[in-house]
PDB file of C-alpha atoms in Angstrom:
ATOM      1  CA  MET A 168       0.319   0.079  -0.112  1.00 78.00           C
ATOM      2  CA  ARG A 169       1.456   3.444  -0.815  1.00 88.00           C
ATOM      3  CA  VAL A 170       1.707   5.745   1.793  1.00 93.00           C
ATOM      4  CA  ALA A 171       3.963   8.505   0.258  1.00 94.00           C
ATOM      5  CA  GLY A 172       2.158  11.558  -0.744  1.00 95.00           C
ATOM      6  CA  GLN A 173      -1.053  10.432   1.060  1.00 94.00           C
ATOM      7  CA  VAL A 174      -3.314  11.942   3.846  1.00 95.00           C
ATOM      8  CA  VAL A 175      -3.989   9.423   6.649  1.00 95.00           C
ATOM      9  CA  VAL A 176      -6.636   9.559   9.364  1.00 94.00           C
ATOM     10  CA  ILE A 177      -5.797   7.327  12.114  1.00 95.00           C
ATOM     11  CA  ALA A 178      -8.821   6.539  14.585  1.00 93.00           C
ATOM     12  CA  VAL A 179      -7.907   4.807  17.823  1.00 94.00           C
ATOM     13  CA  LEU A 180     -10.501   2.735  19.936  1.00 91.00           C
ATOM     14  CA  ASP A 181     -10.465   2.036  23.615  1.00 89.00           C
ATOM     15  CA  GLY A 182      -7.745  -0.010  24.263  1.00 90.00           C
ATOM     16  CA  GLY A 183      -5.619   0.658  20.987  1.00 92.00           C
ATOM     17  CA  ASP A 184      -2.655   2.818  20.445  1.00 93.00           C
ATOM     18  CA  GLY A 185      -2.023   5.497  17.840  1.00 94.00           C
ATOM     19  CA  ASP A 186       1.514   6.388  18.357  1.00 95.00           C
ATOM     20  CA  GLY A 187       3.043   3.447  16.405  1.00 95.00           C
ATOM     21  CA  PRO A 188       0.836   3.858  13.319  1.00 95.00           C
ATOM     22  CA  ALA A 189       1.243   7.751  13.461  1.00 96.00           C
ATOM     23  CA  ARG A 190       4.893   7.291  13.403  1.00 95.00           C
ATOM     24  CA  ARG A 191       5.037   4.640  10.877  1.00 95.00           C
ATOM     25  CA  PHE A 192       2.991   6.582   8.293  1.00 96.00           C
ATOM     26  CA  ALA A 193       4.966   9.901   8.886  1.00 95.00           C
ATOM     27  CA  ALA A 194       8.255   8.135   8.356  1.00 94.00           C
ATOM     28  CA  ALA A 195       6.708   6.364   5.062  1.00 95.00           C
ATOM     29  CA  GLY A 196       6.082   9.798   3.490  1.00 96.00           C
ATOM     30  CA  ALA A 197       2.339  10.591   4.511  1.00 97.00           C
ATOM     31  CA  THR A 198       1.796  14.445   3.800  1.00 97.00           C
ATOM     32  CA  GLY A 199      -0.342  15.090   6.616  1.00 96.00           C
ATOM     33  CA  LEU A 200      -2.120  12.933   9.590  1.00 97.00           C
ATOM     34  CA  LEU A 201      -5.079  13.519  11.360  1.00 95.00           C
ATOM     35  CA  LEU A 202      -5.284  11.492  14.933  1.00 96.00           C
ATOM     36  CA  ALA A 203      -8.338  10.859  16.845  1.00 94.00           C
ATOM     37  CA  ASP A 204      -8.356   9.101  20.178  1.00 95.00           C
ATOM     38  CA  PRO A 205     -11.226   9.022  22.767  1.00 93.00           C
ATOM     39  CA  ARG A 206      -9.053   9.863  25.549  1.00 93.00           C
ATOM     40  CA  PRO A 207      -8.952  13.569  25.750  1.00 93.00           C
ATOM     41  CA  GLY A 208      -5.491  15.152  25.149  1.00 95.00           C
ATOM     42  CA  VAL A 209      -3.734  11.923  23.672  1.00 95.00           C
ATOM     43  CA  ALA A 210      -4.209  12.823  19.938  1.00 95.00           C
ATOM     44  CA  GLU A 211      -3.498  16.509  20.602  1.00 96.00           C
ATOM     45  CA  ASP A 212      -0.409  15.600  22.447  1.00 96.00           C
ATOM     46  CA  LEU A 213       0.629  13.031  19.920  1.00 96.00           C
ATOM     47  CA  ALA A 214       0.067  15.503  16.927  1.00 96.00           C
ATOM     48  CA  ALA A 215       2.316  17.975  18.777  1.00 96.00           C
ATOM     49  CA  ALA A 216       5.239  15.772  19.167  1.00 95.00           C
ATOM     50  CA  LEU A 217       4.886  14.593  15.366  1.00 95.00           C
ATOM     51  CA  ASP A 218       4.076  17.840  13.666  1.00 95.00           C
ATOM     52  CA  ARG A 219       6.723  18.849  11.186  1.00 93.00           C
ATOM     53  CA  PRO A 220       7.056  20.495   7.786  1.00 93.00           C
ATOM     54  CA  GLY A 221       5.759  18.224   4.964  1.00 93.00           C
ATOM     55  CA  CYS A 222       3.804  16.487   7.129  1.00 95.00           C
ATOM     56  CA  PRO A 223       1.100  18.356   9.209  1.00 96.00           C
ATOM     57  CA  VAL A 224      -0.435  16.486  12.030  1.00 96.00           C
ATOM     58  CA  VAL A 225      -3.779  17.380  13.524  1.00 96.00           C
ATOM     59  CA  GLY A 226      -5.033  15.792  16.698  1.00 96.00           C
ATOM     60  CA  VAL A 227      -8.778  15.530  18.080  1.00 95.00           C
ATOM     61  CA  SER A 228     -10.443  13.770  20.498  1.00 93.00           C
ATOM     62  CA  SER A 229     -13.085  11.421  18.891  1.00 90.00           C
ATOM     63  CA  ASP A 230     -15.088   8.410  19.285  1.00 86.00           C
ATOM     64  CA  ILE A 231     -15.604   6.801  15.731  1.00 85.00           C
ATOM     65  CA  HIS A 232     -18.251   4.702  17.111  1.00 82.00           C
ATOM     66  CA  GLN A 233     -20.508   7.548  16.340  1.00 81.00           C
ATOM     67  CA  PRO A 234     -21.165   8.608  12.739  1.00 81.00           C
ATOM     68  CA  SER A 235     -21.335  12.013  13.655  1.00 84.00           C
ATOM     69  CA  ASP A 236     -17.736  11.789  14.836  1.00 86.00           C
ATOM     70  CA  ILE A 237     -16.727  10.027  11.729  1.00 85.00           C
ATOM     71  CA  ALA A 238     -18.213  12.975   9.907  1.00 85.00           C
ATOM     72  CA  ALA A 239     -16.457  15.430  11.854  1.00 88.00           C
ATOM     73  CA  LEU A 240     -13.325  13.716  11.153  1.00 87.00           C
ATOM     74  CA  VAL A 241     -13.563  13.892   7.578  1.00 86.00           C
ATOM     75  CA  THR A 242     -14.356  17.448   7.722  1.00 89.00           C
ATOM     76  CA  SER A 243     -11.722  18.334   9.863  1.00 90.00           C
ATOM     77  CA  ALA A 244      -9.141  16.267   7.892  1.00 90.00           C
ATOM     78  CA  GLU A 245     -10.415  17.808   4.673  1.00 89.00           C
ATOM     79  CA  GLN A 246     -10.266  21.217   5.927  1.00 93.00           C
ATOM     80  CA  HIS A 247      -6.733  21.159   7.374  1.00 93.00           C
ATOM     81  CA  LEU A 248      -5.115  18.404   5.344  1.00 94.00           C
ATOM     82  CA  GLY A 249      -7.067  18.054   2.200  1.00 91.00           C
ATOM     83  CA  ARG A 250      -8.686  14.869   0.523  1.00 88.00           C
ATOM     84  CA  ILE A 251      -8.390  11.872   2.720  1.00 89.00           C
ATOM     85  CA  ASP A 252      -6.642   8.876   0.962  1.00 90.00           C
ATOM     86  CA  LEU A 253      -6.303   6.379   3.919  1.00 92.00           C
ATOM     87  CA  PHE A 254      -8.272   5.482   7.228  1.00 90.00           C
ATOM     88  CA  CYS A 255      -6.565   3.622   9.589  1.00 93.00           C
ATOM     89  CA  VAL A 256      -8.405   2.208  12.621  1.00 91.00           C
ATOM     90  CA  ALA A 257      -6.146   1.160  15.549  1.00 93.00           C
ATOM     91  CA  GLY A 258      -7.799  -1.036  18.359  1.00 91.00           C
ATOM     92  CA  PRO A 259      -6.774  -3.491  21.040  1.00 89.00           C
ATOM     93  CA  ASP A 260      -6.221  -6.397  18.466  1.00 87.00           C
ATOM     94  CA  GLY A 261      -4.127  -4.409  15.844  1.00 89.00           C
ATOM     95  CA  GLU A 262      -5.008  -2.007  12.905  1.00 92.00           C
ATOM     96  CA  ARG A 263      -6.984  -2.147   9.795  1.00 89.00           C
ATOM     97  CA  ILE A 264      -6.607   0.120   6.883  1.00 90.00           C
ATOM     98  CA  VAL A 265      -9.176   1.382   4.411  1.00 86.00           C
ATOM     99  CA  ALA A 266      -8.213   2.880   1.464  1.00 86.00           C
ATOM    100  CA  LEU A 267     -10.504   5.466   0.268  1.00 80.00           C
ATOM    101  CA  ASP A 268      -9.757   5.104  -3.401  1.00 80.00           C
ATOM    102  CA  GLU A 269     -10.959   1.538  -3.186  1.00 74.00           C
ATOM    103  CA  LEU A 270     -14.584   2.818  -2.526  1.00 66.00           C
ATOM    104  CA  PRO A 271     -17.211   2.745  -5.376  1.00 63.00           C
ATOM    105  CA  GLY A 272     -17.357   6.498  -5.726  1.00 61.00           C
ATOM    106  CA  ASP A 273     -20.752   6.874  -6.741  1.00 50.00           C
ATOM    107  CA  LEU A 274     -22.288   7.567  -3.439  1.00 45.00           C
ATOM    108  CA  ASP A 275     -21.620   9.935  -0.720  1.00 60.00           C
ATOM    109  CA  ARG A 276     -18.212   9.352   0.450  1.00 60.00           C
ATOM    110  CA  LEU A 277     -19.241   9.519   4.136  1.00 63.00           C
ATOM    111  CA  ALA A 278     -21.945   6.983   3.566  1.00 66.00           C
ATOM    112  CA  GLU A 279     -19.782   4.716   2.044  1.00 68.00           C
ATOM    113  CA  LEU A 280     -16.971   5.129   4.408  1.00 72.00           C
ATOM    114  CA  LEU A 281     -19.260   3.834   7.098  1.00 73.00           C
ATOM    115  CA  ASP A 282     -19.383   0.352   6.018  1.00 74.00           C
ATOM    116  CA  PRO A 283     -15.707  -0.569   5.754  1.00 77.00           C
ATOM    117  CA  LEU A 284     -14.816   1.485   8.700  1.00 79.00           C
ATOM    118  CA  SER A 285     -17.523  -0.555  10.829  1.00 82.00           C
ATOM    119  CA  THR A 286     -15.885  -3.775   9.581  1.00 80.00           C
ATOM    120  CA  ALA A 287     -12.498  -2.572  10.455  1.00 82.00           C
ATOM    121  CA  ILE A 288     -13.671  -1.787  14.059  1.00 81.00           C
ATOM    122  CA  GLY A 289     -15.257  -5.222  14.191  1.00 81.00           C
ATOM    123  CA  GLU A 290     -11.705  -6.719  13.146  1.00 80.00           C
ATOM    124  CA  VAL A 291      -9.652  -4.795  15.668  1.00 80.00           C
ATOM    125  CA  VAL A 292     -11.886  -5.362  18.575  1.00 76.00           C
ATOM    126  CA  PRO A 293     -11.523  -8.589  20.536  1.00 71.00           C
ATOM    127  CA  PRO A 294     -14.939 -10.682  20.048  1.00 65.00           C
ATOM    128  CA  GLN A 295     -15.915 -10.651  23.671  1.00 53.00           C
ATOM    129  CA  ARG A 296     -15.794  -6.669  23.444  1.00 51.00           C
ATOM    130  CA  ALA A 297     -17.380  -6.696  20.167  1.00 46.00           C
ATOM    131  CA  VAL A 298     -20.586  -8.715  21.536  1.00 46.00           C
ATOM    132  CA  LEU A 299     -20.480  -6.247  24.652  1.00 45.00           C
ATOM    133  CA  THR A 300     -20.406  -3.148  22.172  1.00 47.00           C
ATOM    134  CA  GLU A 301     -23.127  -4.704  20.184  1.00 50.00           C
ATOM    135  CA  VAL A 302     -25.165  -5.235  23.238  1.00 45.00           C
ATOM    136  CA  ALA A 303     -24.686  -1.624  24.388  1.00 48.00           C
ATOM    137  CA  GLU A 304     -25.690  -0.007  20.965  1.00 51.00           C
ATOM    138  CA  VAL A 305     -29.059  -2.391  20.915  1.00 48.00           C
ATOM    139  CA  ALA A 306     -29.992  -1.176  24.262  1.00 45.00           C
TER     140      ALA A 306
END
């Protein structure tokens, strides 16, 4: 997967860590990173540490389990960094990357993004936590 010249959103889930992916994407030549973490201040602190010419880094507190937060991330990334190329979900069981150029392109980009992000979230959340998350969402 090509990272050089790409704008990347890294969304961290509870129990996940965005530091490793952020450093790898920056080292691989990403032209911008938006870091989102549900823990207040974590993404902002990491963004301040990694921000540099040629790869601006923006950090926000956000929970991508909420479609409204995903919409806000997309808007923030596009306002500050330009068109998003890759969306990385970092969870307790690893990372999954969604390449936006693989989406069909004939629907609203946000609507298209929700399904692969939902799948990515399911892949990086331990099975027992996934069941608890589903039960909580139904309640």
